[in-house]
PDB file of C-alpha atoms and ligand atoms in Angstrom:
ATOM      1  CA  MET U 299     -34.657   2.246 155.798  1.00 50.00           C
ATOM      2  CA  ASP U 300     -36.840  -0.735 155.847  1.00 51.00           C
ATOM      3  CA  ILE U 301     -39.755   0.081 153.561  1.00 53.00           C
ATOM      4  CA  ALA U 302     -42.504  -1.670 155.456  1.00 52.00           C
ATOM      5  CA  GLU U 303     -41.204   0.190 158.715  1.00 52.00           C
ATOM      6  CA  LYS U 304     -41.332   3.279 156.776  1.00 54.00           C
ATOM      7  CA  ASP U 305     -44.791   2.790 155.283  1.00 55.00           C
ATOM      8  CA  ALA U 306     -46.224   2.039 158.525  1.00 60.00           C
ATOM      9  CA  ASP U 307     -45.045   5.286 159.821  1.00 78.00           C
ATOM     10  CA  VAL U 308     -47.210   7.344 157.407  1.00 90.00           C
ATOM     11  CA  ASN U 309     -50.660   7.934 158.331  1.00 96.00           C
ATOM     12  CA  VAL U 310     -52.245   9.576 155.442  1.00 97.00           C
ATOM     13  CA  ALA U 311     -55.564  10.452 157.225  1.00 97.00           C
ATOM     14  CA  ASP U 312     -53.868  12.036 159.856  1.00 97.00           C
ATOM     15  CA  ASN U 313     -51.446  14.064 157.940  1.00 98.00           C
ATOM     16  CA  LEU U 314     -54.485  15.103 155.600  1.00 98.00           C
ATOM     17  CA  ARG U 315     -56.256  16.293 158.604  1.00 97.00           C
ATOM     18  CA  THR U 316     -53.385  18.389 159.710  1.00 98.00           C
ATOM     19  CA  VAL U 317     -52.706  19.837 156.331  1.00 98.00           C
ATOM     20  CA  ARG U 318     -56.360  20.891 156.005  1.00 98.00           C
ATOM     21  CA  THR U 319     -56.573  22.300 159.428  1.00 98.00           C
ATOM     22  CA  GLN U 320     -53.386  24.522 158.804  1.00 98.00           C
ATOM     23  CA  ILE U 321     -54.692  25.595 155.556  1.00 98.00           C
ATOM     24  CA  ALA U 322     -57.860  26.905 156.995  1.00 98.00           C
ATOM     25  CA  ALA U 323     -55.878  28.580 159.543  1.00 98.00           C
ATOM     26  CA  ALA U 324     -53.587  30.203 157.216  1.00 98.00           C
ATOM     27  CA  ALA U 325     -56.685  31.291 155.179  1.00 98.00           C
ATOM     28  CA  GLU U 326     -58.314  32.749 158.259  1.00 98.00           C
ATOM     29  CA  ALA U 327     -55.224  34.681 159.409  1.00 98.00           C
ATOM     30  CA  ALA U 328     -55.085  36.256 155.879  1.00 98.00           C
ATOM     31  CA  GLY U 329     -58.528  37.094 155.967  1.00 98.00           C
ATOM     32  CA  ARG U 330     -59.959  34.489 153.505  1.00 97.00           C
ATOM     33  CA  ALA U 331     -62.375  31.932 153.538  1.00 96.00           C
ATOM     34  CA  ALA U 332     -60.866  28.376 153.908  1.00 95.00           C
ATOM     35  CA  ASP U 333     -63.027  27.146 150.841  1.00 96.00           C
ATOM     36  CA  GLU U 334     -61.240  29.655 148.741  1.00 97.00           C
ATOM     37  CA  VAL U 335     -58.178  27.346 148.775  1.00 98.00           C
ATOM     38  CA  THR U 336     -58.068  23.975 146.921  1.00 98.00           C
ATOM     39  CA  LEU U 337     -55.801  21.173 148.178  1.00 98.00           C
ATOM     40  CA  VAL U 338     -54.044  19.397 145.292  1.00 98.00           C
ATOM     41  CA  ALA U 339     -52.491  16.388 146.974  1.00 98.00           C
ATOM     42  CA  VAL U 340     -49.366  15.134 145.039  1.00 98.00           C
ATOM     43  CA  GLY U 341     -49.059  11.480 145.150  1.00 94.00           C
ATOM     44  CA  LYS U 342     -46.257  11.152 142.422  1.00 94.00           C
ATOM     45  CA  VAL U 343     -43.833   8.333 143.190  1.00 93.00           C
ATOM     46  CA  GLN U 344     -45.994   7.148 146.258  1.00 94.00           C
ATOM     47  CA  PRO U 345     -47.517   3.530 146.722  1.00 93.00           C
ATOM     48  CA  VAL U 346     -51.026   3.715 145.302  1.00 95.00           C
ATOM     49  CA  GLU U 347     -52.308   2.474 148.899  1.00 95.00           C
ATOM     50  CA  ARG U 348     -51.398   5.987 150.132  1.00 96.00           C
ATOM     51  CA  VAL U 349     -53.209   7.713 147.458  1.00 97.00           C
ATOM     52  CA  GLU U 350     -56.257   5.498 148.097  1.00 97.00           C
ATOM     53  CA  ALA U 351     -56.012   6.258 151.715  1.00 97.00           C
ATOM     54  CA  ALA U 352     -56.567  10.114 150.716  1.00 98.00           C
ATOM     55  CA  LEU U 353     -59.307   9.176 148.446  1.00 98.00           C
ATOM     56  CA  GLU U 354     -60.897   7.332 151.373  1.00 98.00           C
ATOM     57  CA  GLU U 355     -60.744  10.458 153.477  1.00 97.00           C
ATOM     58  CA  GLY U 356     -62.808  12.251 150.705  1.00 98.00           C
ATOM     59  CA  GLN U 357     -59.642  13.975 148.948  1.00 98.00           C
ATOM     60  CA  ARG U 358     -60.539  14.274 145.210  1.00 98.00           C
ATOM     61  CA  VAL U 359     -58.243  16.786 143.652  1.00 98.00           C
ATOM     62  CA  PHE U 360     -54.892  15.284 142.887  1.00 98.00           C
ATOM     63  CA  GLY U 361     -51.707  16.398 141.138  1.00 98.00           C
ATOM     64  CA  GLU U 362     -49.339  14.256 139.016  1.00 98.00           C
ATOM     65  CA  ASN U 363     -46.330  15.310 137.219  1.00 96.00           C
ATOM     66  CA  ARG U 364     -45.598  12.436 134.793  1.00 97.00           C
ATOM     67  CA  ILE U 365     -48.151  11.402 132.171  1.00 97.00           C
ATOM     68  CA  GLN U 366     -47.114   7.834 132.138  1.00 96.00           C
ATOM     69  CA  GLU U 367     -47.048   7.447 135.837  1.00 96.00           C
ATOM     70  CA  ALA U 368     -50.657   8.959 135.946  1.00 97.00           C
ATOM     71  CA  GLN U 369     -51.714   6.713 133.239  1.00 97.00           C
ATOM     72  CA  GLY U 370     -50.777   3.623 135.140  1.00 96.00           C
ATOM     73  CA  LYS U 371     -52.592   4.583 138.374  1.00 96.00           C
ATOM     74  CA  TRP U 372     -55.632   6.816 137.711  1.00 97.00           C
ATOM     75  CA  PRO U 373     -57.876   5.344 135.196  1.00 96.00           C
ATOM     76  CA  ALA U 374     -58.917   2.558 137.651  1.00 97.00           C
ATOM     77  CA  LEU U 375     -58.905   5.110 140.660  1.00 97.00           C
ATOM     78  CA  LYS U 376     -61.302   7.542 138.769  1.00 96.00           C
ATOM     79  CA  GLN U 377     -63.546   4.777 138.047  1.00 96.00           C
ATOM     80  CA  LYS U 378     -63.702   3.739 141.680  1.00 97.00           C
ATOM     81  CA  TYR U 379     -63.713   7.160 143.281  1.00 97.00           C
ATOM     82  CA  PRO U 380     -66.102   9.336 141.257  1.00 96.00           C
ATOM     83  CA  GLY U 381     -65.312  12.985 141.091  1.00 97.00           C
ATOM     84  CA  VAL U 382     -61.759  12.945 140.989  1.00 98.00           C
ATOM     85  CA  ALA U 383     -60.162  16.250 139.412  1.00 98.00           C
ATOM     86  CA  LEU U 384     -56.605  15.432 138.135  1.00 98.00           C
ATOM     87  CA  HIS U 385     -53.864  18.425 137.696  1.00 98.00           C
ATOM     88  CA  LEU U 386     -50.921  18.081 135.545  1.00 98.00           C
ATOM     89  CA  ILE U 387     -48.128  19.831 137.626  1.00 98.00           C
ATOM     90  CA  GLY U 388     -45.014  18.520 135.346  1.00 98.00           C
ATOM     91  CA  PRO U 389     -43.445  19.386 132.205  1.00 97.00           C
ATOM     92  CA  LEU U 390     -45.640  18.392 129.166  1.00 98.00           C
ATOM     93  CA  GLN U 391     -44.132  17.378 125.796  1.00 97.00           C
ATOM     94  CA  THR U 392     -46.067  17.841 122.895  1.00 98.00           C
ATOM     95  CA  ASN U 393     -46.159  14.357 121.953  1.00 98.00           C
ATOM     96  CA  LYS U 394     -47.905  13.322 125.165  1.00 98.00           C
ATOM     97  CA  ALA U 395     -50.338  16.197 125.052  1.00 98.00           C
ATOM     98  CA  ALA U 396     -53.170  13.711 123.527  1.00 98.00           C
ATOM     99  CA  ASP U 397     -52.755  11.610 126.655  1.00 98.00           C
ATOM    100  CA  ALA U 398     -52.734  14.633 128.903  1.00 98.00           C
ATOM    101  CA  VAL U 399     -56.066  15.843 127.656  1.00 98.00           C
ATOM    102  CA  ALA U 400     -57.701  12.582 127.732  1.00 98.00           C
ATOM    103  CA  LEU U 401     -56.700  11.904 131.456  1.00 98.00           C
ATOM    104  CA  PHE U 402     -56.499  15.388 133.069  1.00 98.00           C
ATOM    105  CA  ASP U 403     -58.788  17.974 134.055  1.00 98.00           C
ATOM    106  CA  VAL U 404     -56.417  20.758 134.636  1.00 98.00           C
ATOM    107  CA  ILE U 405     -53.165  21.445 132.856  1.00 98.00           C
ATOM    108  CA  GLU U 406     -51.176  23.605 135.104  1.00 98.00           C
ATOM    109  CA  THR U 407     -47.943  23.759 133.165  1.00 98.00           C
ATOM    110  CA  VAL U 408     -48.667  25.485 129.770  1.00 98.00           C
ATOM    111  CA  ASP U 409     -45.349  27.357 128.946  1.00 98.00           C
ATOM    112  CA  ARG U 410     -44.908  27.700 125.239  1.00 97.00           C
ATOM    113  CA  PRO U 411     -46.646  28.524 122.043  1.00 97.00           C
ATOM    114  CA  LYS U 412     -46.143  25.099 120.334  1.00 97.00           C
ATOM    115  CA  LEU U 413     -47.579  23.355 123.510  1.00 98.00           C
ATOM    116  CA  ALA U 414     -50.488  25.726 123.633  1.00 98.00           C
ATOM    117  CA  ARG U 415     -51.299  25.099 119.959  1.00 98.00           C
ATOM    118  CA  VAL U 416     -51.118  21.340 120.151  1.00 98.00           C
ATOM    119  CA  LEU U 417     -53.215  21.492 123.375  1.00 98.00           C
ATOM    120  CA  ALA U 418     -55.839  23.533 121.779  1.00 98.00           C
ATOM    121  CA  ASP U 419     -56.072  21.292 118.756  1.00 98.00           C
ATOM    122  CA  GLU U 420     -56.299  17.884 120.910  1.00 98.00           C
ATOM    123  CA  MET U 421     -59.181  19.432 123.040  1.00 98.00           C
ATOM    124  CA  LYS U 422     -60.977  20.318 119.818  1.00 97.00           C
ATOM    125  CA  LYS U 423     -60.326  16.671 118.428  1.00 98.00           C
ATOM    126  CA  GLN U 424     -61.324  15.127 121.928  1.00 98.00           C
ATOM    127  CA  GLY U 425     -64.306  17.452 122.459  1.00 98.00           C
ATOM    128  CA  ARG U 426     -62.852  18.242 126.032  1.00 97.00           C
ATOM    129  CA  SER U 427     -62.264  21.737 127.334  1.00 96.00           C
ATOM    130  CA  LEU U 428     -59.720  21.506 130.108  1.00 98.00           C
ATOM    131  CA  GLU U 429     -58.823  24.417 132.313  1.00 98.00           C
ATOM    132  CA  CYS U 430     -55.265  25.688 131.685  1.00 98.00           C
ATOM    133  CA  PHE U 431     -52.888  27.441 134.156  1.00 98.00           C
ATOM    134  CA  ILE U 432     -49.879  29.085 132.587  1.00 98.00           C
ATOM    135  CA  GLN U 433     -46.520  28.360 134.372  1.00 98.00           C
ATOM    136  CA  VAL U 434     -44.359  31.071 135.057  1.00 98.00           C
ATOM    137  CA  ASN U 435     -40.812  30.691 135.824  1.00 98.00           C
ATOM    138  CA  THR U 436     -40.483  33.444 138.328  1.00 98.00           C
ATOM    139  CA  GLY U 437     -36.995  32.704 139.320  1.00 98.00           C
ATOM    140  CA  GLU U 438     -35.906  33.037 135.718  1.00 97.00           C
ATOM    141  CA  GLU U 439     -34.040  29.818 136.111  1.00 97.00           C
ATOM    142  CA  GLU U 440     -32.485  27.999 133.146  1.00 95.00           C
ATOM    143  CA  GLN U 441     -33.327  24.437 134.022  1.00 94.00           C
ATOM    144  CA  LYS U 442     -36.840  25.067 135.081  1.00 95.00           C
ATOM    145  CA  ALA U 443     -39.912  25.083 132.859  1.00 96.00           C
ATOM    146  CA  GLY U 444     -42.352  28.128 132.532  1.00 98.00           C
ATOM    147  CA  VAL U 445     -42.602  31.301 130.774  1.00 98.00           C
ATOM    148  CA  LEU U 446     -40.187  34.027 131.766  1.00 98.00           C
ATOM    149  CA  PRO U 447     -41.943  36.866 133.686  1.00 98.00           C
ATOM    150  CA  SER U 448     -41.060  39.395 130.973  1.00 97.00           C
ATOM    151  CA  GLU U 449     -43.000  37.124 128.240  1.00 98.00           C
ATOM    152  CA  ALA U 450     -45.863  36.290 130.478  1.00 98.00           C
ATOM    153  CA  ASP U 451     -48.165  38.934 129.493  1.00 98.00           C
ATOM    154  CA  ALA U 452     -47.904  38.497 125.615  1.00 98.00           C
ATOM    155  CA  PHE U 453     -48.102  34.654 126.295  1.00 98.00           C
ATOM    156  CA  ILE U 454     -51.296  34.718 128.174  1.00 98.00           C
ATOM    157  CA  ALA U 455     -52.782  36.774 125.627  1.00 97.00           C
ATOM    158  CA  THR U 456     -51.888  34.633 123.011  1.00 97.00           C
ATOM    159  CA  CYS U 457     -53.177  31.624 124.475  1.00 98.00           C
ATOM    160  CA  ARG U 458     -56.490  33.176 124.988  1.00 97.00           C
ATOM    161  CA  SER U 459     -57.112  34.870 121.809  1.00 97.00           C
ATOM    162  CA  GLU U 460     -54.942  32.880 119.284  1.00 96.00           C
ATOM    163  CA  HIS U 461     -55.387  29.461 120.783  1.00 96.00           C
ATOM    164  CA  GLY U 462     -58.919  29.978 122.716  1.00 97.00           C
ATOM    165  CA  LEU U 463     -57.428  28.116 125.549  1.00 98.00           C
ATOM    166  CA  ASN U 464     -59.647  28.391 128.811  1.00 98.00           C
ATOM    167  CA  VAL U 465     -56.895  30.024 130.850  1.00 98.00           C
ATOM    168  CA  THR U 466     -58.039  30.531 134.418  1.00 98.00           C
ATOM    169  CA  GLY U 467     -54.880  30.949 136.559  1.00 98.00           C
ATOM    170  CA  LEU U 468     -51.034  30.700 136.854  1.00 98.00           C
ATOM    171  CA  MET U 469     -48.722  28.526 138.426  1.00 98.00           C
ATOM    172  CA  CYS U 470     -45.219  28.872 139.816  1.00 98.00           C
ATOM    173  CA  ILE U 471     -42.454  26.834 141.509  1.00 98.00           C
ATOM    174  CA  PRO U 472     -40.059  29.294 143.207  1.00 97.00           C
ATOM    175  CA  PRO U 473     -36.372  28.486 143.337  1.00 97.00           C
ATOM    176  CA  VAL U 474     -35.512  26.353 146.463  1.00 93.00           C
ATOM    177  CA  ASN U 475     -33.107  28.540 148.129  1.00 91.00           C
ATOM    178  CA  GLU U 476     -34.928  31.819 147.807  1.00 95.00           C
ATOM    179  CA  GLU U 477     -37.666  33.385 149.725  1.00 96.00           C
ATOM    180  CA  PRO U 478     -40.718  32.135 148.132  1.00 98.00           C
ATOM    181  CA  ALA U 479     -42.873  35.066 149.214  1.00 98.00           C
ATOM    182  CA  LEU U 480     -41.326  37.211 146.550  1.00 97.00           C
ATOM    183  CA  HIS U 481     -42.115  34.708 143.796  1.00 98.00           C
ATOM    184  CA  PHE U 482     -45.849  34.468 145.189  1.00 98.00           C
ATOM    185  CA  ALA U 483     -46.105  38.208 145.119  1.00 98.00           C
ATOM    186  CA  LEU U 484     -44.803  38.400 141.598  1.00 98.00           C
ATOM    187  CA  LEU U 485     -47.217  35.707 140.338  1.00 98.00           C
ATOM    188  CA  ARG U 486     -50.252  37.254 142.117  1.00 98.00           C
ATOM    189  CA  GLU U 487     -49.282  40.491 140.416  1.00 98.00           C
ATOM    190  CA  ILE U 488     -49.078  39.008 136.852  1.00 98.00           C
ATOM    191  CA  ALA U 489     -52.635  37.250 137.376  1.00 98.00           C
ATOM    192  CA  ARG U 490     -54.095  40.443 138.703  1.00 98.00           C
ATOM    193  CA  ARG U 491     -53.086  42.257 135.327  1.00 97.00           C
ATOM    194  CA  HIS U 492     -54.944  39.715 133.429  1.00 97.00           C
ATOM    195  CA  GLY U 493     -57.802  39.019 135.671  1.00 97.00           C
ATOM    196  CA  LEU U 494     -57.107  35.428 136.349  1.00 98.00           C
ATOM    197  CA  GLU U 495     -58.336  34.297 139.514  1.00 97.00           C
ATOM    198  CA  LYS U 496     -56.457  30.964 140.209  1.00 98.00           C
ATOM    199  CA  LEU U 497     -53.033  30.747 141.715  1.00 98.00           C
ATOM    200  CA  SER U 498     -51.235  27.520 142.117  1.00 98.00           C
ATOM    201  CA  MET U 499     -48.454  28.201 144.383  1.00 98.00           C
ATOM    202  CA  GLY U 500     -47.029  26.708 147.783  1.00 98.00           C
ATOM    203  CA  MET U 501     -45.630  23.344 148.331  1.00 98.00           C
ATOM    204  CA  SER U 502     -45.265  21.346 151.622  1.00 97.00           C
ATOM    205  CA  GLY U 503     -42.720  23.755 152.850  1.00 96.00           C
ATOM    206  CA  ASP U 504     -44.352  27.038 152.103  1.00 97.00           C
ATOM    207  CA  TYR U 505     -48.202  26.545 151.524  1.00 98.00           C
ATOM    208  CA  GLU U 506     -49.071  28.698 154.373  1.00 98.00           C
ATOM    209  CA  THR U 507     -47.090  31.582 153.077  1.00 98.00           C
ATOM    210  CA  ALA U 508     -48.561  31.057 149.656  1.00 98.00           C
ATOM    211  CA  ILE U 509     -51.932  31.225 151.063  1.00 98.00           C
ATOM    212  CA  GLU U 510     -51.158  34.524 152.708  1.00 98.00           C
ATOM    213  CA  PHE U 511     -50.173  35.636 149.208  1.00 98.00           C
ATOM    214  CA  GLY U 512     -53.360  34.444 147.655  1.00 98.00           C
ATOM    215  CA  ALA U 513     -52.889  31.091 146.593  1.00 98.00           C
ATOM    216  CA  THR U 514     -56.035  29.370 145.568  1.00 98.00           C
ATOM    217  CA  HIS U 515     -54.356  26.045 144.909  1.00 98.00           C
ATOM    218  CA  VAL U 516     -51.760  24.602 147.134  1.00 98.00           C
ATOM    219  CA  ARG U 517     -49.852  21.411 145.782  1.00 98.00           C
ATOM    220  CA  VAL U 518     -48.824  19.223 148.571  1.00 98.00           C
ATOM    221  CA  GLY U 519     -47.081  16.109 148.478  1.00 98.00           C
ATOM    222  CA  THR U 520     -44.769  14.924 151.253  1.00 97.00           C
ATOM    223  CA  ALA U 521     -46.732  16.579 154.063  1.00 98.00           C
ATOM    224  CA  ILE U 522     -49.565  14.235 153.296  1.00 98.00           C
ATOM    225  CA  PHE U 523     -47.985  11.057 151.886  1.00 97.00           C
ATOM    226  CA  GLY U 524     -44.588  11.025 153.585  1.00 94.00           C
ATOM    227  CA  GLU U 525     -41.293  11.351 151.794  1.00 92.00           C
ATOM    228  CA  ARG U 526     -40.959  10.042 148.413  1.00 88.00           C
ATOM    229  CA  GLN U 527     -39.029   6.756 147.404  1.00 77.00           C
ATOM    230  CA  LYS U 528     -36.651   7.899 144.728  1.00 67.00           C
ATOM    231  CA  PRO U 529     -38.038   6.865 141.397  1.00 60.00           C
ATOM    232  CA  THR U 530     -36.254   3.849 139.975  1.00 48.00           C
ATOM    233  CA  GLY U 531     -34.614   3.708 136.619  1.00 40.00           C
TER     234      GLY U 531
HETATM  235  C1  PLP V 833     -43.880  17.098 143.649  1.00 65.22           C
HETATM  236  C2  PLP V 833     -44.337  18.479 143.511  1.00 65.22           C
HETATM  237  C3  PLP V 833     -45.194  19.198 144.474  1.00 65.22           C
HETATM  238  C4  PLP V 833     -45.271  18.791 145.980  1.00 65.22           C
HETATM  239  O1  PLP V 833     -44.019  18.881 146.453  1.00 65.22           O
HETATM  240  P1  PLP V 833     -43.980  18.569 148.207  1.00 65.22           P
HETATM  241  O2  PLP V 833     -42.781  19.423 148.613  1.00 65.22           O
HETATM  242  O3  PLP V 833     -43.770  17.065 148.266  1.00 65.22           O
HETATM  243  O4  PLP V 833     -45.282  19.049 148.848  1.00 65.22           O
HETATM  244  C5  PLP V 833     -45.768  20.240 144.149  1.00 65.22           C
HETATM  245  N1  PLP V 833     -45.433  20.858 143.015  1.00 65.22           N
HETATM  246  C6  PLP V 833     -44.803  20.311 142.015  1.00 65.22           C
HETATM  247  C7  PLP V 833     -44.665  20.937 140.675  1.00 65.22           C
HETATM  248  C8  PLP V 833     -44.470  18.990 142.201  1.00 65.22           C
HETATM  249  O5  PLP V 833     -43.606  18.448 141.258  1.00 65.22           O
END
């Protein structure tokens, strides 16, 4: 498809309003307040103009899944639009932990002991304390990041007591071909056991269901910014 034509089709401001309205409706249907749900706008692989359009509409919480891409885009945008909170929602390699701690505000993908330790060391070094969510591989998928449900309890405890991380929530990405509700319910149950208040779950296709199951953070990309162009290279 012609790219210019495709770009013209995407009205980020309208899409944002629609998503916000649907979040509020889903929250109300679940007997929850709309402001209990934070919209994390996922602008990965999108033209920066679309991300700026969301910023112009007052959106301030964003998710990125790759350090390098975020580094190319966000330092300038953070300067221009004060109050941005950046969530890392993609896998983090330990050799990128320093960069992640410097740029992001919340790491949603803490999922293994070595990463927890390196993150804790980097936060001390940089004098920054980021909120951390533990990613749980609720579908126990081989190729997917996240701690296994059976290992989540021990890992959460270790992150807190041994590494002193500020663990405030859990995150999951359900398998594409399964009913997401089961995964959302499992994540909520693990969080409840640990008194964790934040649940990052739900994407463009299932954020309303996620809100029904207690999501406090929904990570929405395509429904706001349109289909992603495939990353090059
Ligand atoms: C890309 C991405 C999203 C957004 O997905 P959409 O289906 O475009 O809303 C959410 N969470 C994670 C971890 C992602 O990588």
